[in-house]
Short mmCIF file of C-alpha atoms in Angstrom, two decimals:
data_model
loop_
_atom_site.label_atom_id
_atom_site.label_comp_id
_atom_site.label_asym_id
_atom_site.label_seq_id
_atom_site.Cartn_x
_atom_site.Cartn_y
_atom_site.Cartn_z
CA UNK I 21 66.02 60.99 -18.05
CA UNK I 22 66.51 59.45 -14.60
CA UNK I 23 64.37 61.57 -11.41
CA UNK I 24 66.63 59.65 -8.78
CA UNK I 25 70.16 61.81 -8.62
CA UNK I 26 72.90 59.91 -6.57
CA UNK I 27 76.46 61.21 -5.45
CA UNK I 28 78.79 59.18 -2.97
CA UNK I 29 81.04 61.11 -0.96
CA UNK I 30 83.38 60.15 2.22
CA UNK I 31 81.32 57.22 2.85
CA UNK I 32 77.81 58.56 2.50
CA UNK I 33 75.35 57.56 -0.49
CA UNK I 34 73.31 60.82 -1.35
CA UNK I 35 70.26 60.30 -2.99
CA UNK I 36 68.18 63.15 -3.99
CA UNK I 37 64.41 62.96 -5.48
CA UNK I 38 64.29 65.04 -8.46
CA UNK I 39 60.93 65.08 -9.87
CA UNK I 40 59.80 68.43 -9.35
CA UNK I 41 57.02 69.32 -11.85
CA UNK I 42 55.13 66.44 -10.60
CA UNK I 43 56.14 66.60 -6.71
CA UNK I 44 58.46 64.15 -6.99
CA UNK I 45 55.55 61.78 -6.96
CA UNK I 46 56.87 58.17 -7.53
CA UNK I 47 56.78 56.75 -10.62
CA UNK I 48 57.48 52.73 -11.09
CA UNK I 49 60.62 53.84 -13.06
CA UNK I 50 62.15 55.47 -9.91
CA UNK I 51 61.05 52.72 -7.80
CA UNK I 52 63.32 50.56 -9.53
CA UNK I 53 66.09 52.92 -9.30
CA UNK I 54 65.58 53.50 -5.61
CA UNK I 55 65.55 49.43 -5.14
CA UNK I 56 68.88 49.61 -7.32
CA UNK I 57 70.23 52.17 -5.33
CA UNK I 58 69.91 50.54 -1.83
CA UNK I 59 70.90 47.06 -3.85
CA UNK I 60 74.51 48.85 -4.44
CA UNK I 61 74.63 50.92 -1.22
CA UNK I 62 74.08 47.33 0.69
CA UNK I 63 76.79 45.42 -1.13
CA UNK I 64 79.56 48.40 -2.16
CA UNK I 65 81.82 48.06 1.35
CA UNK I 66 82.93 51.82 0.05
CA UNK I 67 79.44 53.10 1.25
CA UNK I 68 78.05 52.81 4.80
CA UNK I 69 75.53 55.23 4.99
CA UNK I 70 72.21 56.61 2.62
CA UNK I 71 71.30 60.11 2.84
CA UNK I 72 67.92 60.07 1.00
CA UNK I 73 66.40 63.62 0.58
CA UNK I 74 64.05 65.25 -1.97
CA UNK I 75 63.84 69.11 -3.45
CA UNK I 76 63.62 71.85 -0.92
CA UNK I 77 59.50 72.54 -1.69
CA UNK I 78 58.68 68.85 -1.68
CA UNK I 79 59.77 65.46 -0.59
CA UNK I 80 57.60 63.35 -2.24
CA UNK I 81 54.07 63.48 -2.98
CA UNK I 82 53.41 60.07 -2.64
CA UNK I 83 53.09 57.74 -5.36
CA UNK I 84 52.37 59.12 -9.46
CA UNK I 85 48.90 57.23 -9.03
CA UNK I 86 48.38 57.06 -12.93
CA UNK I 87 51.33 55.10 -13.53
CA UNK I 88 51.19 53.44 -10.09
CA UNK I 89 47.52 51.67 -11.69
CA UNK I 90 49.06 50.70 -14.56
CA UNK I 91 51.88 48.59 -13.19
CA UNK I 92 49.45 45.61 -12.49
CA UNK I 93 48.95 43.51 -9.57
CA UNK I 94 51.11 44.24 -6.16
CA UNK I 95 53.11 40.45 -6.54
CA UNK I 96 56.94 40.05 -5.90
CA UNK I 97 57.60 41.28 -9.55
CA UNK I 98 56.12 44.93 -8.94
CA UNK I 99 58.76 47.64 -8.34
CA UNK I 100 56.74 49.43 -5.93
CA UNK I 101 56.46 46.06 -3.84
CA UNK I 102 60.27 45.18 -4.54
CA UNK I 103 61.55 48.84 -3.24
CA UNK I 104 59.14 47.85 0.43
CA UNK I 105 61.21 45.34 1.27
CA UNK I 106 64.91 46.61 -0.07
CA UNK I 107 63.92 49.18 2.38
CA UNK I 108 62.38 47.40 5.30
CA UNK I 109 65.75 45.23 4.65
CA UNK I 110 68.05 47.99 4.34
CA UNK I 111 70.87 47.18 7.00
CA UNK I 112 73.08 50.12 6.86
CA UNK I 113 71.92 53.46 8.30
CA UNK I 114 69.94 55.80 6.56
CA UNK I 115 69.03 59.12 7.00
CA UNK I 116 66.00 61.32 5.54
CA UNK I 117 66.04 65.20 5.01
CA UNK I 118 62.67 66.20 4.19
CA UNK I 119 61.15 69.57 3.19
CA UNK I 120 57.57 70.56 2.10
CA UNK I 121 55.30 67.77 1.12
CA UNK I 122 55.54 64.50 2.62
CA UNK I 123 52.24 62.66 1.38
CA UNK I 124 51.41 58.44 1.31
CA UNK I 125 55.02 56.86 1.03
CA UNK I 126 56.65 60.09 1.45
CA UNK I 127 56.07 59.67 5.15
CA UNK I 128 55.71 56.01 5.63
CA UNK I 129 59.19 55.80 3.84
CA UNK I 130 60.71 57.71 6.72
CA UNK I 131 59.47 54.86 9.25
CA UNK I 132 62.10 52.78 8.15
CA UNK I 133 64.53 55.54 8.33
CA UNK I 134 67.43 55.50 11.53
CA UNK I 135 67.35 59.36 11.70
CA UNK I 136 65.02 61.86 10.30
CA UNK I 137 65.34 65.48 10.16
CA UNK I 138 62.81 67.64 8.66
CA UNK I 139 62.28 71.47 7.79
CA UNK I 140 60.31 73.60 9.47
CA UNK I 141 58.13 73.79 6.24
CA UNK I 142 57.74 69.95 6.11
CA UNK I 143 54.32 68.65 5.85
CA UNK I 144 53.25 64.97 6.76
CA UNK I 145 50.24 63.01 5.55
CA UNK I 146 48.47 59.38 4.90
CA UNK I 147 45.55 60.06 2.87
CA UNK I 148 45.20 56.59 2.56
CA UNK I 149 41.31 56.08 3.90
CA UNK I 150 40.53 59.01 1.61
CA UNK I 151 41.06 57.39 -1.40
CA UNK I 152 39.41 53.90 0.22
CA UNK I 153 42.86 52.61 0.99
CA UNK I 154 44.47 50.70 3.99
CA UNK I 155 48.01 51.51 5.05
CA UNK I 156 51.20 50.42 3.63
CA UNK I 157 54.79 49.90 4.00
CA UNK I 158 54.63 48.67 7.29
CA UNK I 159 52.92 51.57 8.59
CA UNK I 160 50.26 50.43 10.53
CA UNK I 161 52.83 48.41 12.48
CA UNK I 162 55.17 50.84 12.57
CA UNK I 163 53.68 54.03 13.48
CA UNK I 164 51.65 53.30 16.21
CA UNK I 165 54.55 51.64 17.71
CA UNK I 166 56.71 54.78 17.00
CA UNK I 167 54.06 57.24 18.28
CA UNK I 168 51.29 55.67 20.26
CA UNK I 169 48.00 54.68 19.02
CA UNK I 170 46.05 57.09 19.39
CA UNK I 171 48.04 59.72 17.13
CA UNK I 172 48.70 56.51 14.86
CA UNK I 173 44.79 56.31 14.58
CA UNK I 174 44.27 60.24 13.71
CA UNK I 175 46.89 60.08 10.92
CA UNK I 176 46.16 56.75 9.56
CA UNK I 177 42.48 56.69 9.92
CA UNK I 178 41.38 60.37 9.66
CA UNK I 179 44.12 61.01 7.33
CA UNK I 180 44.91 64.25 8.85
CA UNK I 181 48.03 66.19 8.14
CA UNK I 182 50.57 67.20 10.71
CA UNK I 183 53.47 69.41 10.73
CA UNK I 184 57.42 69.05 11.27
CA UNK I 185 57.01 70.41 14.75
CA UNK I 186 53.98 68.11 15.61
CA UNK I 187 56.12 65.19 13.85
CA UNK I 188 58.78 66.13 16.29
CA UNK I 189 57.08 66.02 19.51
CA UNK I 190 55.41 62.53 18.85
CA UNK I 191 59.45 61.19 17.70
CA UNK I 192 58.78 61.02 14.10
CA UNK I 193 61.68 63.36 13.24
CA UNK I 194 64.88 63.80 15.20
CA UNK I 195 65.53 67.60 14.61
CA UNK I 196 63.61 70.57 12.53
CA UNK I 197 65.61 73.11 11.44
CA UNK I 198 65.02 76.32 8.76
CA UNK I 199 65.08 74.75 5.06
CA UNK I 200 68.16 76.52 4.27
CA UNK I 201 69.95 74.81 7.49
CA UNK I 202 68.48 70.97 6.46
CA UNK I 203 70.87 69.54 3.94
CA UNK I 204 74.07 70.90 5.58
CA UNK I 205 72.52 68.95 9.36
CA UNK I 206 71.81 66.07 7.41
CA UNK I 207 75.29 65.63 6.02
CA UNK I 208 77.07 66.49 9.48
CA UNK I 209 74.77 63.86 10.79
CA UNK I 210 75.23 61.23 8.06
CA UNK I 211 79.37 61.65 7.60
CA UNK I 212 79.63 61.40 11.66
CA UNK I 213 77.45 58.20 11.15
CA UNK I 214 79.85 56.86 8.34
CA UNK I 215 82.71 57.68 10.16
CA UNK I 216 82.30 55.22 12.83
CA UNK I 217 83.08 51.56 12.61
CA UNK I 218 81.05 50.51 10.07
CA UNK I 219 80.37 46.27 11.59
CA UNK I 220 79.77 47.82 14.68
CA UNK I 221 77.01 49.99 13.83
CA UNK I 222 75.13 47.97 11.24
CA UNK I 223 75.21 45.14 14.01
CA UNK I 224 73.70 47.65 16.63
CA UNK I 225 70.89 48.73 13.77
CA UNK I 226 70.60 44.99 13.44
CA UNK I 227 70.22 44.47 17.28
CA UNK I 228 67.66 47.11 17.08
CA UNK I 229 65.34 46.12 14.81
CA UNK I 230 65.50 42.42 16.08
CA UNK I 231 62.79 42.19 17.69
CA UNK I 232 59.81 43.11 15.25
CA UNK I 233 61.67 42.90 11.80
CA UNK I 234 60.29 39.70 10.76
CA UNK I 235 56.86 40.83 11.98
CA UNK I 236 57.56 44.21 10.17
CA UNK I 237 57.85 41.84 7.05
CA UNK I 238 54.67 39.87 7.82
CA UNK I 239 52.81 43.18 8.18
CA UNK I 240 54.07 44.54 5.25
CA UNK I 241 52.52 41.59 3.45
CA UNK I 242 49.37 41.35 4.92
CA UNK I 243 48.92 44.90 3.92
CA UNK I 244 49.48 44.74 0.54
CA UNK I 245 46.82 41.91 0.53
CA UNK I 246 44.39 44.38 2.18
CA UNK I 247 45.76 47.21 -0.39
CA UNK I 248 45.22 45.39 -3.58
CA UNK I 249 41.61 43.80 -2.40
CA UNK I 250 40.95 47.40 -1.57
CA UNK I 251 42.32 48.90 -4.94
CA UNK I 252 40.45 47.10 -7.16
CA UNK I 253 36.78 47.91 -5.24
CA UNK I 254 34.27 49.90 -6.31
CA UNK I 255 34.88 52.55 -3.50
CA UNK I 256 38.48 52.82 -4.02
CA UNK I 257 37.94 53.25 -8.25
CA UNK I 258 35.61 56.13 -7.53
CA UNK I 259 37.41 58.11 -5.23
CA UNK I 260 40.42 57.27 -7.77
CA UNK I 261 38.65 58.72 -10.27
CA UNK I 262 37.02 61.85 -8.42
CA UNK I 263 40.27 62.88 -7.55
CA UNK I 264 41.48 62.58 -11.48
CA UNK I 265 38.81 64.82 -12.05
CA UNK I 266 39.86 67.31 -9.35
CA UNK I 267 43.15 68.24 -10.75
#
């Protein structure tokens, strides 16, 4: 049974998280079908823009941490690691509609997103330091650059969680709306999007994102170096474990 539902419509690539008994925590199985997705949303001319979005109580809870340390070492060949750079590569637009939880890559996913809109029941966090991890995705790059250091540094250091309206303020999100108002905004937004000429706004994403995406890259690298050195450290196993024993 697949947790990644996809339906294509007037342009737009829908993609909807549907793993709700575990918070649509990623598994390594929906990696890959996330990495497939954008694979076929890049190269189908039929499609020019992803609407990515999870259930209406929860986004994504981050990655299924059980499976996601038994997948083996973060090299080219691990799904989690292929889906980073599909997305950092992505060149069409995409959109995110988030609602409820919003935890690890469930919020630095949206950093490589063109628009975001959230609910007003969306909740953000990077518990990363928590569990004696570094950033990831291109995070620490990214969201300081998006929202300043200093609120960077609370969220990525204290691991501190912050709300759809705080997420707003700082630029994080484009709009919040009521839950029941967020898919039906998202869609307006996304068929106006793939209504337009499609070479002309994939070159202005392009013209964008020129001037840091190869350091985005390089970043996103360097901290999956600093992820897996940290991952397989005594600290990092024992907070692992402590939270096993939590739940």
């Amino acid at each position: 049974m697949s947790h990644i539902l996809q339906q294509q419509d007037q342009g737009v690539l829908h993609i909807r998280l549907n793993r709700a008994e575990k918070k649509n925590a990623l598994s390594q199985q929906m990696y890959r079908e996330l990495t497939e997705a954008l694979q076929h949303a890049t190269n189908d001319v039929a499609i020019n823009v992803v609407l990515l979005q999870g259930t209406e109580s929860c986004f994504s809870a981050g990655n299924d941490l059980q499976d996601f340390l038994g997948a083996g070492e973060l090299n080219a060949a691990h799904p989690t690691v292929q889906f980073l750079y599909q997305l950092a590569n992505f060149p069409k637009p995409l959109i995110a509609a988030v609602s409820g939880l919003a935890i690890g890559i469930g919020t630095t996913a949206l950093l490589h997103c063109d628009l975001v809109y959230a609910s007003d029941n969306a909740r953000f966090q990077l518990p990363f330091t928590q569990l004696g991890l570094c950033p990831e995705a291109g995070s620490s790059l990214l969201l300081p650059k998006l929202v300043g250091y200093q609120h960077a540094a609370q969220y990525l250091l204290l691991g501190e969680a912050f709300t759809a309206n705080e997420a707003q303020q700082m630029g994080f999100v484009n709009e919040v709306v009521s839950a029941d108002n967020l898919t039906e905004l998202a869609r307006q937004k996304a068929l106006k999007l793939a209504s337009l000429p499609a070479d002309a706004v994939q070159t202005s994403k392009a013209l964008m994102k020129r001037g840091f995406q190869q350091v985005t890259l390089e970043t996103i690298a360097a901290e999956l170096q600093h992820f897996q050195r940290l991952l397989d450290g005594d600290e990092c196993q024992q907070r692992i474990a402590a939270f096993f024993t939590k739940r």
